[in-house]
Short mmCIF file of C-alpha atoms in Angstrom, two decimals:
data_model
loop_
_atom_site.label_atom_id
_atom_site.label_comp_id
_atom_site.label_asym_id
_atom_site.label_seq_id
_atom_site.Cartn_x
_atom_site.Cartn_y
_atom_site.Cartn_z
CA MET A 1387 54.75 -30.57 107.32
CA THR A 1388 53.76 -27.27 108.78
CA ASP A 1389 54.79 -25.94 112.15
CA PRO A 1390 51.76 -23.92 113.24
CA SER A 1391 51.77 -21.25 115.86
CA ALA A 1392 49.53 -21.30 118.90
CA ALA A 1393 45.79 -21.42 118.41
CA VAL A 1394 44.23 -18.20 117.19
CA ARG A 1395 40.87 -16.73 117.96
CA PRO A 1396 38.33 -17.09 115.16
CA ALA A 1397 38.21 -14.11 112.82
CA CYS A 1398 34.58 -13.72 113.89
CA ASP A 1399 31.72 -15.70 115.37
CA THR A 1400 29.98 -16.23 112.04
CA GLY A 1401 29.53 -19.81 110.89
CA VAL A 1402 30.30 -23.02 112.74
CA PRO A 1403 33.58 -24.66 113.81
CA LEU A 1404 34.88 -27.40 111.52
CA THR A 1405 34.19 -30.99 112.52
CA GLN A 1406 34.54 -34.34 110.77
CA ALA A 1407 30.75 -34.41 110.43
CA LEU A 1408 31.01 -31.55 107.89
CA ARG A 1409 33.27 -33.55 105.53
CA ALA A 1410 30.34 -34.80 103.44
CA GLU A 1411 29.24 -31.20 102.82
CA ILE A 1412 32.55 -29.36 102.44
CA ALA A 1413 34.83 -31.90 100.73
CA PRO A 1414 32.77 -32.04 97.49
CA LEU A 1415 32.83 -28.23 97.31
CA ILE A 1416 36.63 -28.24 97.52
CA GLU A 1417 36.92 -31.02 94.96
CA ARG A 1418 34.75 -29.05 92.56
CA LEU A 1419 36.72 -25.87 93.22
CA ALA A 1420 40.10 -27.51 92.58
CA ALA A 1421 39.06 -29.87 89.79
CA GLY A 1422 41.69 -29.90 87.06
CA ALA A 1423 44.33 -28.07 89.10
CA GLY A 1424 46.58 -31.14 89.14
CA PRO A 1425 49.97 -30.43 90.73
CA GLU A 1426 49.03 -26.75 91.17
CA ARG A 1427 46.34 -27.60 93.69
CA LEU A 1428 47.15 -25.73 96.90
CA SER A 1429 47.76 -27.64 100.11
CA GLU A 1430 44.79 -25.80 101.69
CA HIS A 1431 42.44 -27.16 99.04
CA SER A 1432 41.68 -30.18 101.21
CA PHE A 1433 39.06 -30.76 103.89
CA THR A 1434 41.58 -32.86 105.81
CA ASN A 1435 44.00 -29.94 105.95
CA LEU A 1436 41.29 -27.53 107.06
CA LEU A 1437 40.13 -29.93 109.76
CA LEU A 1438 43.60 -30.74 111.08
CA PHE A 1439 44.68 -27.11 111.30
CA ARG A 1440 41.35 -25.62 112.39
CA ARG A 1441 42.88 -24.75 115.76
CA ALA A 1442 45.86 -22.89 114.33
CA HIS A 1443 43.66 -20.81 112.01
CA GLY A 1444 40.37 -20.56 113.91
CA TYR A 1445 38.52 -21.96 110.89
CA ARG A 1446 34.72 -21.64 110.69
CA TYR A 1447 32.38 -22.78 107.94
CA VAL A 1448 29.62 -20.60 106.53
CA ALA A 1449 27.03 -22.47 104.45
CA GLY A 1450 24.68 -20.96 101.88
CA GLU A 1451 24.59 -20.07 98.19
CA LEU A 1452 28.19 -18.87 98.41
CA PRO A 1453 29.78 -21.21 100.99
CA HIS A 1454 33.10 -20.16 102.44
CA ILE A 1455 35.63 -20.67 105.20
CA LEU A 1456 36.62 -17.92 107.63
CA GLY A 1457 39.95 -17.98 109.44
CA SER A 1458 43.27 -16.25 110.01
CA THR A 1459 46.58 -16.67 108.22
CA TYR A 1460 49.71 -17.73 110.11
CA ASP A 1461 50.70 -14.06 110.31
CA GLY A 1462 47.35 -13.12 111.80
CA VAL A 1463 45.46 -11.66 108.84
CA PRO A 1464 41.72 -12.50 108.87
CA HIS A 1465 40.65 -14.13 105.64
CA LEU A 1466 37.78 -15.62 103.70
CA MET A 1467 38.33 -18.71 101.53
CA PRO A 1468 35.58 -18.98 98.89
CA LEU A 1469 34.45 -22.56 98.25
CA VAL A 1470 33.22 -21.58 94.79
CA ALA A 1471 35.15 -20.09 91.87
CA PRO A 1472 36.23 -16.51 92.79
CA ARG A 1473 34.45 -14.76 89.94
CA PRO A 1474 34.02 -10.99 90.23
CA ASP A 1475 30.32 -11.33 91.08
CA VAL A 1476 31.15 -13.86 93.81
CA LEU A 1477 33.83 -11.67 95.35
CA GLU A 1478 31.54 -8.65 95.24
CA ALA A 1479 28.74 -10.59 96.92
CA LEU A 1480 31.11 -11.91 99.61
CA ARG A 1481 32.91 -8.64 100.22
CA HIS A 1482 30.69 -7.82 103.20
CA ALA A 1483 31.59 -11.20 104.73
CA VAL A 1484 35.35 -10.55 104.73
CA PRO A 1485 36.37 -9.89 108.36
CA ALA A 1486 37.57 -6.40 109.18
CA GLY A 1487 41.15 -5.92 108.04
CA GLY A 1488 40.99 -9.11 106.01
CA CYS A 1489 41.22 -10.45 102.48
CA PHE A 1490 40.21 -13.34 100.23
CA TYR A 1491 42.76 -16.14 100.69
CA PRO A 1492 44.22 -18.48 99.54
CA ILE A 1493 43.79 -17.81 95.83
CA ALA A 1494 45.87 -19.93 93.45
CA ASP A 1495 47.64 -18.78 90.28
CA TRP A 1496 45.04 -20.57 88.17
CA GLN A 1497 42.22 -18.75 89.97
CA LEU A 1498 43.52 -15.23 89.32
CA PRO A 1499 42.19 -14.95 85.74
CA VAL A 1500 38.75 -15.96 87.04
CA ALA A 1501 38.91 -13.08 89.52
CA ALA A 1502 39.99 -10.49 86.93
CA GLY A 1503 37.72 -7.48 86.95
CA ALA A 1504 36.87 -7.80 90.64
CA GLY A 1505 38.64 -4.56 91.54
CA CYS A 1506 40.90 -6.30 94.03
CA GLU A 1507 44.62 -5.99 94.63
CA ALA A 1508 46.49 -9.30 94.61
CA ARG A 1509 49.51 -9.79 96.87
CA SER A 1510 51.46 -12.85 97.91
CA LEU A 1511 54.01 -13.66 100.59
CA ALA A 1512 56.94 -15.97 100.02
CA ALA A 1513 56.27 -17.49 103.44
CA ASP A 1514 52.86 -18.74 102.25
CA ALA A 1515 53.97 -20.48 99.05
CA ASP A 1516 53.78 -24.26 98.71
CA TYR A 1517 56.96 -26.09 97.70
CA LEU A 1518 56.32 -28.39 94.73
CA TYR A 1519 58.86 -31.05 93.72
CA PRO A 1520 59.10 -33.52 90.85
CA ALA A 1521 58.96 -36.99 92.38
CA ALA A 1522 62.11 -37.81 90.39
CA ASN A 1523 64.04 -35.63 92.87
CA PHE A 1524 63.34 -38.17 95.60
CA LEU A 1525 63.41 -41.31 93.49
CA HIS A 1526 66.90 -40.64 92.13
CA TYR A 1527 68.51 -37.67 93.96
CA ARG A 1528 70.42 -36.69 90.83
CA GLY A 1529 72.66 -33.65 90.59
CA ALA A 1530 75.19 -32.01 92.87
CA LEU A 1531 72.63 -30.50 95.25
CA LEU A 1532 70.60 -33.68 95.68
CA HIS A 1533 73.71 -35.86 96.05
CA LYS A 1534 73.85 -34.33 99.52
CA LYS A 1535 70.62 -36.21 100.20
CA ARG A 1536 71.46 -39.41 98.33
CA ASN A 1537 74.82 -40.05 99.98
CA PRO A 1538 73.56 -40.00 103.61
CA MET A 1539 70.65 -42.20 102.55
CA ARG A 1540 73.03 -44.72 101.00
CA ARG A 1541 75.20 -44.77 104.12
CA LEU A 1542 72.13 -45.34 106.28
CA LEU A 1543 71.06 -48.27 104.08
CA ALA A 1544 74.58 -49.73 104.04
CA ARG A 1545 75.08 -49.61 107.81
CA HIS A 1546 71.63 -50.48 109.10
CA THR A 1547 68.63 -52.67 108.41
CA LEU A 1548 65.62 -50.59 107.47
CA HIS A 1549 62.06 -51.85 107.46
CA ALA A 1550 58.91 -49.96 106.47
CA VAL A 1551 55.37 -50.88 107.53
CA PRO A 1552 52.25 -49.26 106.06
CA TYR A 1553 50.83 -47.00 108.72
CA ALA A 1554 47.71 -48.32 110.49
CA ALA A 1555 46.09 -48.00 113.91
CA PRO A 1556 48.16 -50.80 115.54
CA LEU A 1557 51.29 -48.71 114.87
CA ARG A 1558 49.93 -45.65 116.66
CA ALA A 1559 51.92 -46.17 119.87
CA ALA A 1560 55.21 -46.61 117.98
CA ALA A 1561 54.56 -43.51 115.88
CA ARG A 1562 53.70 -41.53 119.00
CA GLU A 1563 57.10 -42.54 120.43
CA VAL A 1564 58.79 -41.18 117.33
CA LEU A 1565 56.83 -37.94 117.60
CA ALA A 1566 57.74 -37.56 121.28
CA ALA A 1567 61.40 -38.15 120.47
CA TRP A 1568 61.22 -35.60 117.65
CA MET A 1569 59.74 -33.04 120.04
CA GLN A 1570 62.50 -33.72 122.55
CA ASP A 1571 65.20 -33.51 119.88
CA LYS A 1572 63.85 -30.11 118.84
CA GLY A 1573 63.64 -28.89 122.43
CA LEU A 1574 59.91 -28.27 122.11
CA GLU A 1575 57.42 -28.25 124.95
CA ARG A 1576 54.35 -30.44 124.90
CA GLY A 1577 51.73 -29.02 122.53
CA GLY A 1578 54.32 -27.02 120.58
CA ALA A 1579 54.91 -27.01 116.83
CA ASP A 1580 52.33 -29.24 115.12
CA GLU A 1581 52.24 -31.93 117.80
CA LEU A 1582 48.50 -31.76 118.44
CA GLU A 1583 47.66 -31.88 114.73
CA CYS A 1584 50.08 -34.76 114.22
CA LEU A 1585 48.58 -36.72 117.11
CA GLN A 1586 45.13 -36.25 115.61
CA ALA A 1587 46.44 -37.49 112.26
CA LEU A 1588 47.98 -40.57 113.87
CA ASP A 1589 44.74 -41.33 115.70
CA ALA A 1590 42.49 -41.02 112.64
CA ALA A 1591 44.74 -41.43 109.59
CA GLU A 1592 42.41 -43.67 107.62
CA GLU A 1593 39.37 -41.51 108.37
CA LEU A 1594 41.32 -38.43 107.29
CA GLY A 1595 42.53 -39.99 104.04
CA LEU A 1596 46.18 -40.03 105.11
CA ALA A 1597 48.58 -42.82 104.22
CA GLY A 1598 52.27 -43.51 104.67
CA HIS A 1599 54.73 -45.74 106.50
CA LEU A 1600 56.38 -46.20 109.84
CA HIS A 1601 60.12 -46.72 109.33
CA CYS A 1602 62.26 -48.83 111.64
CA VAL A 1603 66.05 -48.81 111.83
CA ASP A 1604 67.50 -52.04 113.20
CA GLY A 1605 64.06 -52.91 114.52
CA VAL A 1606 63.52 -49.59 116.35
CA PRO A 1607 60.87 -47.08 115.15
CA ALA A 1608 62.86 -44.18 113.71
CA GLY A 1609 60.46 -42.13 111.60
CA PHE A 1610 57.16 -41.87 109.79
CA VAL A 1611 55.57 -40.01 106.91
CA LEU A 1612 51.88 -39.34 106.35
CA GLY A 1613 50.73 -37.89 103.06
CA GLU A 1614 47.47 -37.07 101.31
CA ARG A 1615 46.56 -37.57 97.66
CA LEU A 1616 45.54 -34.25 96.10
CA ALA A 1617 45.21 -35.41 92.48
CA ALA A 1618 46.37 -38.24 90.25
CA GLY A 1619 50.09 -38.65 90.95
CA VAL A 1620 50.15 -35.61 93.28
CA TYR A 1621 50.63 -35.95 97.03
CA VAL A 1622 51.11 -33.47 99.83
CA ILE A 1623 53.29 -34.48 102.76
CA ARG A 1624 51.31 -33.56 105.85
CA PHE A 1625 53.66 -34.96 108.51
CA ALA A 1626 57.24 -36.26 108.41
CA LYS A 1627 59.01 -36.97 111.70
CA GLY A 1628 62.33 -38.68 112.29
CA ARG A 1629 64.52 -39.34 115.29
CA ALA A 1630 67.84 -37.52 115.54
CA GLY A 1631 70.88 -39.73 115.15
CA HIS A 1632 69.69 -41.42 111.96
CA THR A 1633 71.28 -39.19 109.33
CA GLY A 1634 69.66 -39.85 106.00
CA ILE A 1635 66.30 -40.97 107.40
CA TYR A 1636 64.34 -38.11 105.82
CA PRO A 1637 65.71 -38.53 102.27
CA TYR A 1638 65.05 -42.25 102.63
CA MET A 1639 61.47 -41.79 103.84
CA PHE A 1640 60.63 -39.40 100.98
CA HIS A 1641 62.27 -41.77 98.49
CA HIS A 1642 60.27 -44.68 99.89
CA PHE A 1643 57.02 -42.68 99.85
CA CYS A 1644 57.36 -42.07 96.11
CA ALA A 1645 58.54 -45.60 95.33
CA ALA A 1646 55.95 -47.43 97.44
CA ALA A 1647 52.80 -45.49 96.57
CA GLY A 1648 50.01 -47.44 94.95
CA GLU A 1649 50.30 -45.33 91.79
CA SER A 1650 53.02 -43.56 89.88
CA VAL A 1651 53.88 -40.42 91.84
CA SER A 1652 54.76 -37.36 89.75
CA TRP A 1653 54.80 -34.56 92.32
CA LEU A 1654 55.21 -33.99 96.05
CA ASN A 1655 53.98 -30.85 97.81
CA PHE A 1656 55.84 -29.96 101.03
CA GLU A 1657 53.51 -27.07 101.95
CA GLN A 1658 54.85 -23.67 103.06
CA ASP A 1659 57.91 -22.63 105.08
CA LEU A 1660 56.12 -20.04 107.26
CA GLY A 1661 59.00 -17.63 106.67
CA ARG A 1662 61.21 -19.55 109.09
CA PRO A 1663 64.85 -19.60 107.89
CA ASN A 1664 65.64 -23.16 109.01
CA LEU A 1665 62.48 -24.56 107.47
CA ARG A 1666 63.11 -22.60 104.27
CA ARG A 1667 66.67 -23.90 103.96
CA THR A 1668 65.50 -27.47 104.49
CA LYS A 1669 62.77 -27.26 101.89
CA GLN A 1670 65.01 -25.52 99.38
CA SER A 1671 67.66 -28.20 99.86
CA TYR A 1672 65.38 -30.72 98.11
CA LYS A 1673 65.40 -28.53 94.97
CA PRO A 1674 61.75 -27.54 94.43
CA GLY A 1675 60.51 -27.49 90.86
CA ARG A 1676 58.50 -24.37 91.61
CA LEU A 1677 56.73 -22.50 94.37
CA LEU A 1678 52.96 -22.15 94.32
CA PRO A 1679 51.92 -18.65 95.42
CA LYS A 1680 48.86 -18.20 97.60
CA TRP A 1681 47.43 -14.85 96.68
CA ARG A 1682 45.66 -12.50 99.04
CA LEU A 1683 42.95 -10.54 97.24
CA TRP A 1684 42.28 -7.28 99.00
CA PRO A 1685 39.00 -5.54 98.14
CA SER A 1686 39.59 -2.11 96.65
CA GLY A 1687 40.86 0.39 99.19
CA THR A 1688 41.47 -2.14 101.98
CA ALA A 1689 45.03 -3.35 101.32
CA PRO A 1690 47.66 -2.49 103.95
CA PRO A 1691 50.74 -0.48 102.94
CA ALA A 1692 52.71 -2.35 100.27
CA ARG A 1693 55.84 -2.46 102.41
CA ASP A 1694 53.98 -4.79 104.82
CA ALA A 1695 52.48 -7.03 102.17
CA GLY A 1696 55.44 -9.09 100.94
CA PRO A 1697 57.42 -9.41 97.74
CA GLN A 1698 54.65 -9.46 95.15
CA ALA A 1699 51.63 -7.34 94.38
CA GLN A 1700 49.51 -6.67 91.34
CA GLN A 1701 46.15 -5.13 90.51
CA ILE A 1702 43.54 -7.42 88.97
CA GLU A 1703 41.24 -4.82 87.52
CA GLY A 1704 41.37 -6.33 84.02
CA PRO A 1705 42.40 -9.47 82.13
CA LEU A 1706 45.40 -11.38 83.45
CA PRO A 1707 47.82 -13.72 81.73
CA SER A 1708 47.06 -17.41 82.20
CA ARG A 1709 49.72 -17.69 84.87
CA ALA A 1710 50.84 -15.17 87.46
CA ALA A 1711 54.45 -14.96 88.53
CA SER A 1712 55.59 -17.43 91.17
CA CYS A 1713 56.86 -16.05 94.44
CA GLY A 1714 60.10 -17.19 95.94
#
C-alpha cells in the first residue's frame, strides 16, 4: 500500500540488481533474520517487497559472508540492510560497505538490543513506521472511530450486491481496469504512484506469494486487495485499490480479507505513510494498534544534524531495554 516516488539511482554500483532468480538465495536469509518477530516483522523483511520496489529504492544485492542489500530510502538516504543479525561485529565489518552519507536501515525494535555496543546512533522517522492493526478492527469495526468505517460498509452491502473472487491470473484484465480507474480517480499520470509495482504484482501474484480477492459491485469489478503472509496470522497489505463512487468499499475489502483468509488473522500491516498527510490520516482512521519504527543506525560521527533526522534519536553505545519507544 505504498505510493513510491520515481525510480532512484542505485546507491552505488556494488552488487547485482534484484531479480526473481535471486529469491532462492535471499528469501531464506530474510526468513532467518526475521524468525520469531511475529507481528513486529517489518514490511521490508520480505523478498517480495524488495523485488517489487527495487525500482523505487535502487536495490542491489551483495552476496558473501555478510550478505546485504544496498538501496536508498524514500527520502533519498543511501542505506545498507544487513541480511544477518546486526551484531556489533557485523556492523563494524560492514561499515565500509555503507554508501557515503548513508546508514544501516531498516532496523526493527527487536533488533536494537542485538546492535547495542556498536557505537552507532539510532534515529527513526515517523514517515517510515509501519502501521500495525489488530484484525479485530476490521472484523468488527467497534468503537466510535471505527463506526465511521462500519456504517458506510453496511450501507454498501444493503444497497448493492457484492461478490468476491479469489485473485488469479484470469482476473488480471479486470483488476487492471480497477487500477486504471483508481489512477484516473486520483488524477495520476501513467506510471505514477505505485502503478508499475502493482501491475507487476497482478501479473505474477502467485509467483510472488501474494493472495487476495477481486471485488465486484453489482457485477462490475470495483476493487481488489493483495496481501502477503509475513508470519502465522500476520499479513501485510501490499496493494488495495478501489473505484471512486463505491463508498465503503475499502472497509469492506479489509473486513473480507481478514474473514476469508485460510487461517485466523490476528494482525494486518498497512506499511508506512511516507509522511504524506492524506495517507497518514487514512491509515490513522483505521485505529492502528501500534506503529513499528524502522531505525536508521548511523555509524559513529556520520549522523546528519539531529534537526534533520526526525522525531526520535538515541545512542546505542551500551545495553538497551528489550523494546525501544515506538514512533508516531
